[in-house]
Coordinates of C-alpha atoms in Angstrom, one line a residue:
Chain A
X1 CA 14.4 50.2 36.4
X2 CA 14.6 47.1 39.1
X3 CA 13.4 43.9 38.1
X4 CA 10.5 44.4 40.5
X5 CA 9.0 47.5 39.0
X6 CA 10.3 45.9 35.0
X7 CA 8.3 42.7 36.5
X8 CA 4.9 45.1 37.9
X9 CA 4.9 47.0 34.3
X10 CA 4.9 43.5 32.5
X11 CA 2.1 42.2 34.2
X12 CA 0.1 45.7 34.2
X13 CA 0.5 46.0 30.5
X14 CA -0.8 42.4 29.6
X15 CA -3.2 42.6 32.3
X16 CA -4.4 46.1 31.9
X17 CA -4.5 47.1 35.2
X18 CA -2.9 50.1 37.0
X19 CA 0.5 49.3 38.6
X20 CA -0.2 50.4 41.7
X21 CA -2.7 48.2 42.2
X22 CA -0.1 45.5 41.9
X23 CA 2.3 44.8 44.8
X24 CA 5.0 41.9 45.2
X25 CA 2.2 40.3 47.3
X26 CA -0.5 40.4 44.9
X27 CA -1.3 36.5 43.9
X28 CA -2.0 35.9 40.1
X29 CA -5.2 34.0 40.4
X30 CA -7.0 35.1 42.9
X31 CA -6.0 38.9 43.0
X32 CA -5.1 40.1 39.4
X33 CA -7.7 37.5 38.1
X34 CA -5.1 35.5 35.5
X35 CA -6.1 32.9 33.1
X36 CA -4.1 30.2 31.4
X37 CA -3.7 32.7 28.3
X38 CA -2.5 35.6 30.4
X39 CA 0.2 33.5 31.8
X40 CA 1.3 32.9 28.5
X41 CA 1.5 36.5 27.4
X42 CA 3.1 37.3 31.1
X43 CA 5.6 34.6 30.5
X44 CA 6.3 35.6 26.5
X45 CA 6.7 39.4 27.6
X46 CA 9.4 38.3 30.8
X47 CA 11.2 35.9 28.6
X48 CA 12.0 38.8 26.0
X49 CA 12.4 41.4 28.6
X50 CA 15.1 39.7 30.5
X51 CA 16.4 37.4 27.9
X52 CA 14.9 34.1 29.5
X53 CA 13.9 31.0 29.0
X54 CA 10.5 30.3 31.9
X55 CA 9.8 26.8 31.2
X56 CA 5.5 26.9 31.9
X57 CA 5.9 24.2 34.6
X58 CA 8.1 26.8 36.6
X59 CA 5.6 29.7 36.0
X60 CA 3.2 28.0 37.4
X61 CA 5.3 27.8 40.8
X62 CA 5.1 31.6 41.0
X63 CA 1.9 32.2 42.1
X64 CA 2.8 35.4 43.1
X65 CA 4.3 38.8 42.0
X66 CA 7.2 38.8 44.6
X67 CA 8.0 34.7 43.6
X68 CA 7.9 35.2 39.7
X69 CA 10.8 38.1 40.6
X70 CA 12.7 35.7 43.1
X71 CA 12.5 33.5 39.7
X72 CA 13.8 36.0 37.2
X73 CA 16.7 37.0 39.6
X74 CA 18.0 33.9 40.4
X75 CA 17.6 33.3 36.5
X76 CA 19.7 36.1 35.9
X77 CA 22.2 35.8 38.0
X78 CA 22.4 31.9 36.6
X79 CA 22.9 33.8 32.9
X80 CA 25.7 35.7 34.5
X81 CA 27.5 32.8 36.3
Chain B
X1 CA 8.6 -17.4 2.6
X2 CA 8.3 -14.9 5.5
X3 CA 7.8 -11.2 4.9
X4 CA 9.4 -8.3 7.3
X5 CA 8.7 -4.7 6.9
X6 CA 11.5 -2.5 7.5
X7 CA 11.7 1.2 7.4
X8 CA 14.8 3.2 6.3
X9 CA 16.0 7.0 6.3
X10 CA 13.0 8.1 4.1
X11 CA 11.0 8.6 7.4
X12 CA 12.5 11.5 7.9
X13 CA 10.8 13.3 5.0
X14 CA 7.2 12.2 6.7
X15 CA 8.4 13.8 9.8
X16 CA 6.5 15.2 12.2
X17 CA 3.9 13.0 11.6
X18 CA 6.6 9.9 11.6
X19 CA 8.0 11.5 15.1
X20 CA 5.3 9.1 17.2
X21 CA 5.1 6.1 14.6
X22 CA 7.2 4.6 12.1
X23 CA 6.4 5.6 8.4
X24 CA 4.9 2.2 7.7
X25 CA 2.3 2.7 10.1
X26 CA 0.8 6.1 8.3
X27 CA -2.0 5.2 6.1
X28 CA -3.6 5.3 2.3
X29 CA -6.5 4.1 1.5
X30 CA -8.1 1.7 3.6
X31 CA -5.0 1.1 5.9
X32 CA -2.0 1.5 7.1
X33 CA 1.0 0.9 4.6
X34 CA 2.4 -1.8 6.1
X35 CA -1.1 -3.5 6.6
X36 CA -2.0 -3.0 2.6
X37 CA 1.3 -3.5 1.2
X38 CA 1.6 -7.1 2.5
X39 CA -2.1 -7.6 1.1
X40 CA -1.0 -6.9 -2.2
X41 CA 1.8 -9.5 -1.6
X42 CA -0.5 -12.0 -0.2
X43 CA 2.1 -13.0 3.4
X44 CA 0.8 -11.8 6.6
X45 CA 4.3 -9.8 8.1
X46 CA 5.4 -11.1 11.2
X47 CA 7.9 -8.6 11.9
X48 CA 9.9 -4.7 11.2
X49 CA 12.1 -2.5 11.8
X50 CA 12.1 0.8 12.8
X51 CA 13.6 3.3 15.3
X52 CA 14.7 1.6 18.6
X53 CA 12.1 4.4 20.7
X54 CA 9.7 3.4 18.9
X55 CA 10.2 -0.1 19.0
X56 CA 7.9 -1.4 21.8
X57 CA 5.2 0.8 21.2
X58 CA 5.1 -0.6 17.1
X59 CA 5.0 -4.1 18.8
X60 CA 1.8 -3.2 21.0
X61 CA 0.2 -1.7 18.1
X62 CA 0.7 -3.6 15.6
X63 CA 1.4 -7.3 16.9
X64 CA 4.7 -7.6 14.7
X65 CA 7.9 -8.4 16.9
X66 CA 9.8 -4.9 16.3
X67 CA 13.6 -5.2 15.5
X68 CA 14.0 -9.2 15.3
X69 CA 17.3 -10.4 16.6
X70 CA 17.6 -13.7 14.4
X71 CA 17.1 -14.4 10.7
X72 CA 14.4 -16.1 10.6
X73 CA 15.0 -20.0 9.2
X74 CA 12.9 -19.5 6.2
X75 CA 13.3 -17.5 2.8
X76 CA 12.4 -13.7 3.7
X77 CA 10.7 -10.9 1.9
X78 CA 12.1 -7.3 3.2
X79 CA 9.9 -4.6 1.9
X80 CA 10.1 -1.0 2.2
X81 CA 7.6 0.4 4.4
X82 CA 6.9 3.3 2.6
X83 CA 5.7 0.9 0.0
X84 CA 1.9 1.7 -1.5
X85 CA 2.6 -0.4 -4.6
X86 CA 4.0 -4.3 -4.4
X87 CA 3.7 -7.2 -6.3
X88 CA 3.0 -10.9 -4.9
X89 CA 5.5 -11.7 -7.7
X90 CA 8.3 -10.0 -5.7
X91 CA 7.8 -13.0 -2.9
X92 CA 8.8 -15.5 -5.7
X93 CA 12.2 -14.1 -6.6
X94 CA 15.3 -15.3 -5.1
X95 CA 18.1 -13.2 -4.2
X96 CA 16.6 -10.2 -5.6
X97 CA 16.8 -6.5 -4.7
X98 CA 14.2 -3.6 -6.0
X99 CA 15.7 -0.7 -6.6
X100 CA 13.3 2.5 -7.5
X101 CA 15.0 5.7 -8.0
X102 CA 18.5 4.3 -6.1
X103 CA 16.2 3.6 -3.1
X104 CA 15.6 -0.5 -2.3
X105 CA 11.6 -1.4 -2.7
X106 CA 12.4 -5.2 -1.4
X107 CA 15.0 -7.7 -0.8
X108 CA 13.8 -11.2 -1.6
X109 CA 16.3 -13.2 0.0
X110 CA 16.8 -17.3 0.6
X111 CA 17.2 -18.8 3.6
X112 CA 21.3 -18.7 3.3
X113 CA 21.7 -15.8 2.0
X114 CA 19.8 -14.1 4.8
X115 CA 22.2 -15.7 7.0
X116 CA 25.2 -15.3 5.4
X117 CA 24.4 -11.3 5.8
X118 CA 22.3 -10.8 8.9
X119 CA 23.2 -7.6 10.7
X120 CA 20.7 -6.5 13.6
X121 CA 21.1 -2.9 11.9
X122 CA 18.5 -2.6 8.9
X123 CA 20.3 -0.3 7.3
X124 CA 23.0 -2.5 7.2
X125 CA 21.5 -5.4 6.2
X126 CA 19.5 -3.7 3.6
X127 CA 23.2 -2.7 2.3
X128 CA 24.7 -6.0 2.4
X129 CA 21.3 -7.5 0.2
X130 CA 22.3 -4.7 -2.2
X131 CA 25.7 -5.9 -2.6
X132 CA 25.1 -9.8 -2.8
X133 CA 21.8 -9.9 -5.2
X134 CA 21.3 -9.3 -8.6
X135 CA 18.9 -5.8 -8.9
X136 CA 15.5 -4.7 -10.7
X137 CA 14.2 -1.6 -11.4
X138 CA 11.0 -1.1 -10.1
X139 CA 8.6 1.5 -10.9
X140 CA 6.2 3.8 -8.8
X141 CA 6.4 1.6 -5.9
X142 CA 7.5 4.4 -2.9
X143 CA 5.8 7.3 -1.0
X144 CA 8.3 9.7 -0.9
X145 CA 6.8 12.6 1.1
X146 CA 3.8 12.9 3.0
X147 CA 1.3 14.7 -0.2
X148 CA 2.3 11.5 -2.1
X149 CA -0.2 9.9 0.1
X150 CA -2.7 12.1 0.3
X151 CA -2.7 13.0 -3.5
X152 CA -2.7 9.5 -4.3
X153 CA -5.4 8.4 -1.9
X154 CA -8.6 8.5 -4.3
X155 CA -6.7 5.7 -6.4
X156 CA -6.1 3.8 -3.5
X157 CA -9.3 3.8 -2.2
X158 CA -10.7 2.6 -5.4
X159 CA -8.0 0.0 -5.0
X160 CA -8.6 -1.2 -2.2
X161 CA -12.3 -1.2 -2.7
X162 CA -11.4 -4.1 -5.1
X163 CA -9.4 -6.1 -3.0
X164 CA -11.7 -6.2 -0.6
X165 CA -14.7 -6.9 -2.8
X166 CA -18.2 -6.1 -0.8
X167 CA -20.9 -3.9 -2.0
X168 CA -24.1 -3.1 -0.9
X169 CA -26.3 -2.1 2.3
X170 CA -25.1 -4.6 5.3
X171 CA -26.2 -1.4 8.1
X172 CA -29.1 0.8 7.7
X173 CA -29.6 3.3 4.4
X174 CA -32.2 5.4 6.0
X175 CA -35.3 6.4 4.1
X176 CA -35.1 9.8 2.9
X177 CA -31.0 9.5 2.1
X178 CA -30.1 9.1 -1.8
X179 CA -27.3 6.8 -3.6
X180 CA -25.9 8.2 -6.9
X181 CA -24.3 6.4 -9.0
X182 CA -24.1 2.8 -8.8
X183 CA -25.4 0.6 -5.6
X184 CA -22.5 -1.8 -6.0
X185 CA -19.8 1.3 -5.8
X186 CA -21.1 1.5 -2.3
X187 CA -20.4 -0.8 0.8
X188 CA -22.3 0.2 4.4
X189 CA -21.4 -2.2 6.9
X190 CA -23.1 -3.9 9.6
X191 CA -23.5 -1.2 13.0
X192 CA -23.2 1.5 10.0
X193 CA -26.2 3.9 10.0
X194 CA -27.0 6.3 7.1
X195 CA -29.3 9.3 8.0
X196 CA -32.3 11.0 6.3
X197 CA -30.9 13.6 4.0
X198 CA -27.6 12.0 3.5
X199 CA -26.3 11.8 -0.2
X200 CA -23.8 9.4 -0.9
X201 CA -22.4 9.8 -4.3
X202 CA -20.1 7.1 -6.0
X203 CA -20.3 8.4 -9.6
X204 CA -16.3 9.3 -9.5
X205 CA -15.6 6.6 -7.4
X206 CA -16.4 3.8 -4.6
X207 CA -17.5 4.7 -1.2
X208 CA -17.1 2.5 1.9
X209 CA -18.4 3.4 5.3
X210 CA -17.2 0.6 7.9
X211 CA -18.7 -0.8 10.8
X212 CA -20.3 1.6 13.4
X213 CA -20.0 4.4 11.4
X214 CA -23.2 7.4 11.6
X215 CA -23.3 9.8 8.9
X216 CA -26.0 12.3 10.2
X217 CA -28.1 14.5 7.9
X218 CA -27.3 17.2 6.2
X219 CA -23.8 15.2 4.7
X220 CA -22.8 14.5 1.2
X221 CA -20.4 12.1 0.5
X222 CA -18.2 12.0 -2.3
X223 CA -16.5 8.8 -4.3
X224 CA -13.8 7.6 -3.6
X225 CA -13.8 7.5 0.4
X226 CA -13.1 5.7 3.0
X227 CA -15.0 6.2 6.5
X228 CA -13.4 4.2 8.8
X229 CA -15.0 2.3 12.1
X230 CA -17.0 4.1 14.6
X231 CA -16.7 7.4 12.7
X232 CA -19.1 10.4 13.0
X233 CA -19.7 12.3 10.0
X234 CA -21.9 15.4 11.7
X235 CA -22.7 17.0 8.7
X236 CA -20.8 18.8 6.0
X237 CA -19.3 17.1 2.7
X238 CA -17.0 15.1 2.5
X239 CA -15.6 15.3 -1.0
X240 CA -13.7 12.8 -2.9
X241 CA -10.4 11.1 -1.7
X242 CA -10.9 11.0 1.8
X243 CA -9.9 8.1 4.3
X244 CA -10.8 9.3 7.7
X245 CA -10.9 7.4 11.3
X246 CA -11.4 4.7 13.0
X247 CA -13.0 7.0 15.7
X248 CA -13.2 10.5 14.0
X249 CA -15.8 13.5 14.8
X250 CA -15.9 15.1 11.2
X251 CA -17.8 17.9 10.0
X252 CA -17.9 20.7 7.6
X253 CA -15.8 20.4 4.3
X254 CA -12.7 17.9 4.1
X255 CA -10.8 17.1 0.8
X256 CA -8.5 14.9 -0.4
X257 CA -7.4 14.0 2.7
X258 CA -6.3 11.4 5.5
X259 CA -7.5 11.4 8.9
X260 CA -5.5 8.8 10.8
X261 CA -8.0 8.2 13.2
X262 CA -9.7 9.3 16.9
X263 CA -9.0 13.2 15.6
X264 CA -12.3 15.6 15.6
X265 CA -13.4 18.2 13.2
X266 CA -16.7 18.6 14.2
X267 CA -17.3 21.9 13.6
X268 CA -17.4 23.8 10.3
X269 CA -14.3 24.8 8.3
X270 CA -12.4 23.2 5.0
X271 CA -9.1 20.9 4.9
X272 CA -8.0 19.9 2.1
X273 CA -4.9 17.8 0.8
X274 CA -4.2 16.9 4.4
X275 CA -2.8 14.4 6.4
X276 CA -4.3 14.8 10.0
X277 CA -2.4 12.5 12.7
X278 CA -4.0 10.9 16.3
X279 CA -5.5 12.8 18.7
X280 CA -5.8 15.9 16.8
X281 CA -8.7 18.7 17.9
X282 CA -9.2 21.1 15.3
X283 CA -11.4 24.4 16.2
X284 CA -14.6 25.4 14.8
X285 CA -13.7 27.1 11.9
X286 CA -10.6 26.3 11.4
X287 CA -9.5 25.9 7.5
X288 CA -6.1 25.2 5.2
X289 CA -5.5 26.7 2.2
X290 CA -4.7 23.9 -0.5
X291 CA -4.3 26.1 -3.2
X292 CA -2.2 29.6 -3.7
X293 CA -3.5 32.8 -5.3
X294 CA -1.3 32.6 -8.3
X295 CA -2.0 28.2 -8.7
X296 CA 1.8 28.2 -8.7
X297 CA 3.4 24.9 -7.0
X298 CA 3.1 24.9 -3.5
X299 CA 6.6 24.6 -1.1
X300 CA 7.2 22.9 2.6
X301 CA 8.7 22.3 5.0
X302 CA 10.5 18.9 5.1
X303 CA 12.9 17.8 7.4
X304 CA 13.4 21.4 8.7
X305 CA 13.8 23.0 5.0
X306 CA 11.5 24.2 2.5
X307 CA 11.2 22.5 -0.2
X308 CA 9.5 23.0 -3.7
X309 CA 6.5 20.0 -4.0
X310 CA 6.2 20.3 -7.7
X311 CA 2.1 20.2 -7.1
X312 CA 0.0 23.0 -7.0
X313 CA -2.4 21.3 -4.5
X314 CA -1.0 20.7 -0.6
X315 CA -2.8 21.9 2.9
X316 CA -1.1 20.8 6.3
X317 CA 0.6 18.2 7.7
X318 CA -0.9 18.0 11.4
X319 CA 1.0 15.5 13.8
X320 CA -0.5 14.1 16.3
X321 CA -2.1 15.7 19.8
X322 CA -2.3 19.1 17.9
X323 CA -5.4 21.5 18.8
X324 CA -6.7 24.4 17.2
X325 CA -8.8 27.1 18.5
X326 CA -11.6 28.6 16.8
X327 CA -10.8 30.1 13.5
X328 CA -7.4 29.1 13.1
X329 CA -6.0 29.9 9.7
X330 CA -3.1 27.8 7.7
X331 CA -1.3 28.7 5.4
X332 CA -0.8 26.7 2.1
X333 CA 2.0 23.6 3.1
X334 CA 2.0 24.6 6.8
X335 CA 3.2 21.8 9.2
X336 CA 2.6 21.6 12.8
X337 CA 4.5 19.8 15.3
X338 CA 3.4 16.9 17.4
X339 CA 1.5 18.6 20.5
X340 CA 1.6 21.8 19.6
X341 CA -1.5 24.8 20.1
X342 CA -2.2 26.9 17.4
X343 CA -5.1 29.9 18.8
X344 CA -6.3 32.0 16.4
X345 CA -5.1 35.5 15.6
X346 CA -6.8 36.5 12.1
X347 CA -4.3 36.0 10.0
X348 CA -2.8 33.4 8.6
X349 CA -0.2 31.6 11.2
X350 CA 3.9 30.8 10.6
X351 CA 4.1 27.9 8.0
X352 CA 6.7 25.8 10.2
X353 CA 5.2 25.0 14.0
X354 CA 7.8 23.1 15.8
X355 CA 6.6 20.1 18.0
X356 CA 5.6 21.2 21.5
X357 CA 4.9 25.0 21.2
X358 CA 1.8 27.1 21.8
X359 CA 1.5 30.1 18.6
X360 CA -0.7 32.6 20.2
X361 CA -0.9 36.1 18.8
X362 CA 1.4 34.4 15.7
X363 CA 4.4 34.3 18.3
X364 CA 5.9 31.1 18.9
X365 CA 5.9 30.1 22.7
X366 CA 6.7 27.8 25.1
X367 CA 3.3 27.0 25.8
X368 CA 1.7 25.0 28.2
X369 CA 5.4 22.5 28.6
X370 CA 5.5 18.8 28.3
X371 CA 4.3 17.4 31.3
X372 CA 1.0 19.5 30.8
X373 CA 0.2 18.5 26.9
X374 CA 0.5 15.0 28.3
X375 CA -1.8 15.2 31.2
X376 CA -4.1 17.0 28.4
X377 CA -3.2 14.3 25.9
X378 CA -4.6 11.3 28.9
X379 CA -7.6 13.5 29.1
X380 CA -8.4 13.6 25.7
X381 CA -7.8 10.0 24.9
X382 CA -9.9 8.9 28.4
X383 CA -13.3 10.4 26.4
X384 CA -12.6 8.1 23.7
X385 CA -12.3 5.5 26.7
X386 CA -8.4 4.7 25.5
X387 CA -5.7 5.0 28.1
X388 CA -2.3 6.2 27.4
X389 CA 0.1 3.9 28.8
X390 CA 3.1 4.6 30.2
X391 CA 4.9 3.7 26.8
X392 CA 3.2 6.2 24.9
X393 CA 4.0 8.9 27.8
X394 CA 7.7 7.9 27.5
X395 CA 7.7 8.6 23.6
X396 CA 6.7 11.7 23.6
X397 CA 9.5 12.2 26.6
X398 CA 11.0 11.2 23.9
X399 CA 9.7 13.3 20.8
X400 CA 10.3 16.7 23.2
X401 CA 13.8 16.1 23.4
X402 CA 14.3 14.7 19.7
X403 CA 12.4 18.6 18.9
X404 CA 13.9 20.2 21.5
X405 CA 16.8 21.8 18.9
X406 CA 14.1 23.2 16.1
X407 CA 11.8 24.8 18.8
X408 CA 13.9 26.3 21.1
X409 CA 16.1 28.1 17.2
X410 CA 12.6 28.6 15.9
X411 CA 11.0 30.2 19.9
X412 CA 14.3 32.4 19.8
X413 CA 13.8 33.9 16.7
X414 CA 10.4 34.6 16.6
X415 CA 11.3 36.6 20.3
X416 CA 14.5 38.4 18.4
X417 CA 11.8 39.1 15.9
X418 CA 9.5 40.5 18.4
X419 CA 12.4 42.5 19.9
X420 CA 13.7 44.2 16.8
X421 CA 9.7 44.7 16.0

């Protein structure tokens, strides 16, 4: 799986919501409806699925989908450097 | 004869709740150490030592100069800061060390001889005293770890209740509340109101309720206490050994312990054998366990490594800017880091909480980071009309890099945990 659809599958299962209803577009607050908590449990899931460390002062940066993947990626391909 | 308080490598045993103050500064009884220790010697300290980050901020709170650069041109009394026993009699020795246990009480040192070993490094200088004086042994005279201040708080309440030497109603006993016990085994001082319903009992020992202090109804009080100024006891009891505030919000059931001041507990719930730091919010609900199933001796966490208390009776260690939700559970000898956020998750949570770290769904997180808990930290302290300066800001800078090593080993296993789960 991409890091796009590992990212959309995170945030559905926290979220319970339907994946396809979430796009790299879709804006935490104001279209999946996440609250402080849910960032947490977003953040917790991505840290242990990727191997990560998201500091809370970046995820808050992300406000969307597409950003928070832009994130992990650029995470990643720190991890590999 | 000047006296200096100086604090040495025991801190480290009161840690986390010595992280954002030196160990003199924690309190039993009515005060802090250093403030009733040099009481019992009968010299107003004009100076101490402790940590270098921690140096201006002990200077602003307490008006001692922090770290003195000169020996000062007088005779000079160096006491242990984790002292919660001294004797004036100590002040009249000359060239004298205490030595409890290997570990120096005091150094009562002459004018020359403080001169002929000054060092700007207390450690050092504390070494040097050892090796020029002659040495007593002095008994009973230290705190060693943070429960020796809670479970010896009852006696120094009743101490201390002594030295200061006022009884009776200087604020208002309402009609409709009830002493028992003896009058003069209770103090209520002037701006201190006592509600209808209230029960104050003193038969095991004194109680003292300080200035601006309102116990509402519905509140028992048990001897020896200590309710320190502008305090709210919203209902609940308060049972004996308790020194809580200045400033606190206390309700439902508290035991045996020490609430250093402008922390709430409004709501219902039980701690007991405690020590509560600043700026602490605990949920509704939430409650410690003091006391294991099988009454065997209870073990924490000290310095990073469990360790065996010998005493069957020990609840949290909660440093400062911690908050709880609603119906948070600890665990018998759980300690919680400065600024951390326990939320509930009905069972009982991990018995070592590094500083800085939000435990939600009994994982260990990152949380909410360091920039936030301090923005949350200004808020809180701006409805109890204190601002945090820019000192205080800087320290805990400071605390989140000294923690930085425990969280991030203690964060990684709880996810490797997770991920073998």
């Amino acid at each position: 799986m991409s890091v796009e659809e590992r990212m959309i599958k995170i945030v559905s299962d926290v979220l319970g919501i339907d994946p396809e209803k979430i796009t790299l577009d879709s804006n935490f607050v104001e279209d999946l409806g996440v609250e402080s908590l849910d960032t947490v449990e977003i953040v917790a899931a991505a840290e242990v699925e990727f191997g990560i460390d998201i500091p809370m002062e970046d995820a808050e940066k992300n406000t969307t989908v597409g950003k928070a993947v832009e994130y992990i990626k650029n995470k990643l391909k720190e991890k590999e450097a | 004869m000047r006296l200096w308080i100086f604090e040495d490598e025991g801190w480290e045993n009161f840690s986390p709740l010595t992280l954002t103050r030196p160990v003199f500064r924690l309190k039993i009884g009515f005060w802090e150490m250093w403030q009733r220790s040099s009481r019992m010697i009968g010299i107003s300290p004009d100076a101490a030592f402790t940590r270098s980050y921690l140096q201006s901020l002990t200077a602003a709170k307490t008006g001692l100069t922090a770290n003195p650069e000169k020996p000062p041109n007088e005779d000079l009394l160096l006491l242990n800061g984790r002292a919660v026993r001294a004797e004036a009699s100590w002040a009249e020795e000359k060239d004298v060390v205490g030595i409890q246990e290997g570990q120096v009480v005091f150094a009562s040192l002459s004018q020359k001889t403080v001169e002929d070993i000054w060092s700007l490094e207390v450690g050092e200088l504390i070494s040097r005293a050892r090796d020029e004086c002659s040495q007593v042994e002095v008994q009973d005279a230290l705190a060693s770890y943070p429960w020796d201040l809670f479970l010896r708080n009852g006696e120094a309440i009743r101490g201390d209740f002594q030295t200061v030497g006022k009884s009776g109603i200087d604020g208002t006993l309402s009609q409709g509340s009830f002493i028992v016990g003896e009058k003069t085994d209770i103090y209520i001082a002037p701006g201190a109101r006592v509600d209808p319903t209230v029960v104050l009992d003193a038969t095991e020992g004194p109680i003292y309720i300080d200035e601006n202090v309102r116990i509402y109804p519905h509140t028992r009080v048990e001897g020896p206490s200590y309710i320190g100024p502008g305090t709210l006891i919203v209902g609940g009891k308060i049972r004996e050994g308790c020194s809580i505030g200045p400033v606190c919000r206390i309700g439902g059931e508290v035991e045996e312990s020490i609430f250093h001041g402008y922390s709430n507990k409004y709501h219902d719930g039980f701690i007991g054998h405690s020590y509560v730091g600043e700026w602490v919010n605990l949920g509704a609900l939430t409650t410690n366990s003091d006391l294991k199933n099988d009454y065997s001796t209870v073990k924490i966490y000290v310095n990073g490594r469990l360790t065996e208390t010998g005493e069957t009776k020990v609840g949290s260690l909660i440093a400062d800017h911690v908050k709880t939700g609603i119906g948070v559970l600890l665990n018998t000898g759980t300690v919680v880091g400065v600024g951390s956020v326990l939320m509930p998750s009905g069972e009982v949570l991990p018995k070592l909480v590094p500083s800085f770290v939000l435990v939600y769904k009994n994982r260990i997180l990152h949380g909410l980071g360091l920039e936030n808990t301090i923005q949350t930290a200004k808020t809180v302290m701006s409805r109890r009309k204190v601002v945090m300066t820019e000192e205080e800001a800087e320290m805990l800078r400071k605390v989140y890099q000294l923690t930085s090593e425990e969280r991030e080993t203690l964060i990684r296993k709880d996810r490797r945990k997770r991920r073998l789960g």
